[in-house]
Amino acid sequence: MPEWATLGKILIGVGFGIVALGILLIALDRIPGFGNSLSWLGKLPGDISIKRENVSFYFPIATSIVLSVLLSLLFYILGWLFRR
């Protein structure tokens, strides 16, 4: 069952990556000047936000597109570096 061992290692690596990202975001929030560095996220023009009396609906279309492009570029660069 070496396939399960590989999958386990990948899941552990992804978990450590998520924890590292969380620690980084907490640290950035405590540094003066960097606390608002991600405040644009979710407030871009093109994000749909509807608020009524009893209902609120939010769909971040523009934010999703920007994050998709940034993550695609990041993974492309990482893939290019590891193929060398």
PDB file of C-alpha atoms in Angstrom:
ATOM      1  CA  MET A   1       0.000   0.000   0.000  1.00  0.00           C
ATOM      2  CA  PRO A   2       2.592   2.640  -0.875  1.00  0.00           C
ATOM      3  CA  GLU A   3      -0.136   4.748  -2.517  1.00  0.00           C
ATOM      4  CA  TRP A   4      -1.767   5.399   0.854  1.00  0.00           C
ATOM      5  CA  ALA A   5       1.558   6.435   2.377  1.00  0.00           C
ATOM      6  CA  THR A   6       2.100   8.959  -0.407  1.00  0.00           C
ATOM      7  CA  LEU A   7      -1.410  10.336  -0.016  1.00  0.00           C
ATOM      8  CA  GLY A   8      -0.853  10.633   3.735  1.00  0.00           C
ATOM      9  CA  LYS A   9       2.358  12.599   3.206  1.00  0.00           C
ATOM     10  CA  ILE A  10       0.608  14.928   0.761  1.00  0.00           C
ATOM     11  CA  LEU A  11      -2.249  15.557   3.212  1.00  0.00           C
ATOM     12  CA  ILE A  12       0.230  16.277   6.028  1.00  0.00           C
ATOM     13  CA  GLY A  13       2.086  18.721   3.767  1.00  0.00           C
ATOM     14  CA  VAL A  14      -1.131  20.493   2.797  1.00  0.00           C
ATOM     15  CA  GLY A  15      -2.101  20.694   6.470  1.00  0.00           C
ATOM     16  CA  PHE A  16       1.239  22.244   7.418  1.00  0.00           C
ATOM     17  CA  GLY A  17       0.853  24.702   4.544  1.00  0.00           C
ATOM     18  CA  ILE A  18      -2.579  25.779   5.771  1.00  0.00           C
ATOM     19  CA  VAL A  19      -1.278  26.185   9.330  1.00  0.00           C
ATOM     20  CA  ALA A  20       1.679  28.255   8.069  1.00  0.00           C
ATOM     21  CA  LEU A  21      -0.652  30.466   6.039  1.00  0.00           C
ATOM     22  CA  GLY A  22      -2.884  30.972   9.080  1.00  0.00           C
ATOM     23  CA  ILE A  23       0.075  31.932  11.262  1.00  0.00           C
ATOM     24  CA  LEU A  24       1.295  34.328   8.576  1.00  0.00           C
ATOM     25  CA  LEU A  25      -2.113  36.020   8.350  1.00  0.00           C
ATOM     26  CA  ILE A  26      -2.318  36.381  12.134  1.00  0.00           C
ATOM     27  CA  ALA A  27       1.204  37.835  12.241  1.00  0.00           C
ATOM     28  CA  LEU A  28       0.440  40.292   9.419  1.00  0.00           C
ATOM     29  CA  ASP A  29      -2.664  41.465  11.264  1.00  0.00           C
ATOM     30  CA  ARG A  30      -0.590  42.392  14.321  1.00  0.00           C
ATOM     31  CA  ILE A  31       2.068  44.363  12.420  1.00  0.00           C
ATOM     32  CA  PRO A  32       1.153  48.058  12.170  1.00  0.00           C
ATOM     33  CA  GLY A  33       0.544  49.054   8.565  1.00  0.00           C
ATOM     34  CA  PHE A  34      -0.018  45.507   7.326  1.00  0.00           C
ATOM     35  CA  GLY A  35      -3.293  44.899   9.163  1.00  0.00           C
ATOM     36  CA  ASN A  36      -5.329  46.335   6.317  1.00  0.00           C
ATOM     37  CA  SER A  37      -3.221  44.864   3.515  1.00  0.00           C
ATOM     38  CA  LEU A  38      -5.929  42.338   2.605  1.00  0.00           C
ATOM     39  CA  SER A  39      -8.925  44.592   3.290  1.00  0.00           C
ATOM     40  CA  TRP A  40      -9.612  44.903  -0.477  1.00  0.00           C
ATOM     41  CA  LEU A  41     -10.399  41.192  -0.580  1.00  0.00           C
ATOM     42  CA  GLY A  42     -14.152  40.793  -1.006  1.00  0.00           C
ATOM     43  CA  LYS A  43     -14.830  44.465  -1.712  1.00  0.00           C
ATOM     44  CA  LEU A  44     -13.872  44.714  -5.378  1.00  0.00           C
ATOM     45  CA  PRO A  45     -16.123  46.290  -7.983  1.00  0.00           C
ATOM     46  CA  GLY A  46     -18.003  43.384  -9.507  1.00  0.00           C
ATOM     47  CA  ASP A  47     -18.705  41.594  -6.240  1.00  0.00           C
ATOM     48  CA  ILE A  48     -22.450  41.196  -5.816  1.00  0.00           C
ATOM     49  CA  SER A  49     -23.875  42.265  -2.473  1.00  0.00           C
ATOM     50  CA  ILE A  50     -27.637  42.490  -1.914  1.00  0.00           C
ATOM     51  CA  LYS A  51     -29.037  43.471   1.478  1.00  0.00           C
ATOM     52  CA  ARG A  52     -32.758  43.540   2.209  1.00  0.00           C
ATOM     53  CA  GLU A  53     -34.725  43.607   5.444  1.00  0.00           C
ATOM     54  CA  ASN A  54     -34.497  39.912   6.309  1.00  0.00           C
ATOM     55  CA  VAL A  55     -32.065  38.613   3.706  1.00  0.00           C
ATOM     56  CA  SER A  56     -28.521  39.364   2.673  1.00  0.00           C
ATOM     57  CA  PHE A  57     -26.771  37.774  -0.304  1.00  0.00           C
ATOM     58  CA  TYR A  58     -23.097  38.104  -1.161  1.00  0.00           C
ATOM     59  CA  PHE A  59     -21.294  36.598  -4.148  1.00  0.00           C
ATOM     60  CA  PRO A  60     -17.667  37.717  -4.698  1.00  0.00           C
ATOM     61  CA  ILE A  61     -17.324  37.258  -8.472  1.00  0.00           C
ATOM     62  CA  ALA A  62     -14.466  39.729  -9.048  1.00  0.00           C
ATOM     63  CA  THR A  63     -12.570  38.556  -5.965  1.00  0.00           C
ATOM     64  CA  SER A  64     -12.905  34.946  -7.128  1.00  0.00           C
ATOM     65  CA  ILE A  65     -11.497  35.815 -10.546  1.00  0.00           C
ATOM     66  CA  VAL A  66      -8.548  37.743  -9.080  1.00  0.00           C
ATOM     67  CA  LEU A  67      -7.719  34.943  -6.630  1.00  0.00           C
ATOM     68  CA  SER A  68      -8.030  32.354  -9.387  1.00  0.00           C
ATOM     69  CA  VAL A  69      -5.588  34.234 -11.610  1.00  0.00           C
ATOM     70  CA  LEU A  70      -3.113  34.762  -8.762  1.00  0.00           C
ATOM     71  CA  LEU A  71      -3.239  31.139  -7.613  1.00  0.00           C
ATOM     72  CA  SER A  72      -2.962  29.858 -11.194  1.00  0.00           C
ATOM     73  CA  LEU A  73       0.115  32.005 -11.717  1.00  0.00           C
ATOM     74  CA  LEU A  74       1.622  30.829  -8.424  1.00  0.00           C
ATOM     75  CA  PHE A  75       1.064  27.153  -9.223  1.00  0.00           C
ATOM     76  CA  TYR A  76       2.392  27.626 -12.763  1.00  0.00           C
ATOM     77  CA  ILE A  77       5.602  29.145 -11.399  1.00  0.00           C
ATOM     78  CA  LEU A  78       5.952  26.424  -8.750  1.00  0.00           C
ATOM     79  CA  GLY A  79       5.407  23.726 -11.375  1.00  0.00           C
ATOM     80  CA  TRP A  80       7.962  25.341 -13.659  1.00  0.00           C
ATOM     81  CA  LEU A  81      10.515  25.508 -10.828  1.00  0.00           C
ATOM     82  CA  PHE A  82      10.052  21.868  -9.813  1.00  0.00           C
ATOM     83  CA  ARG A  83      10.286  20.587 -13.410  1.00  0.00           C
ATOM     84  CA  ARG A  84      13.748  22.074 -13.867  1.00  0.00           C
TER      85      ARG A  84
END
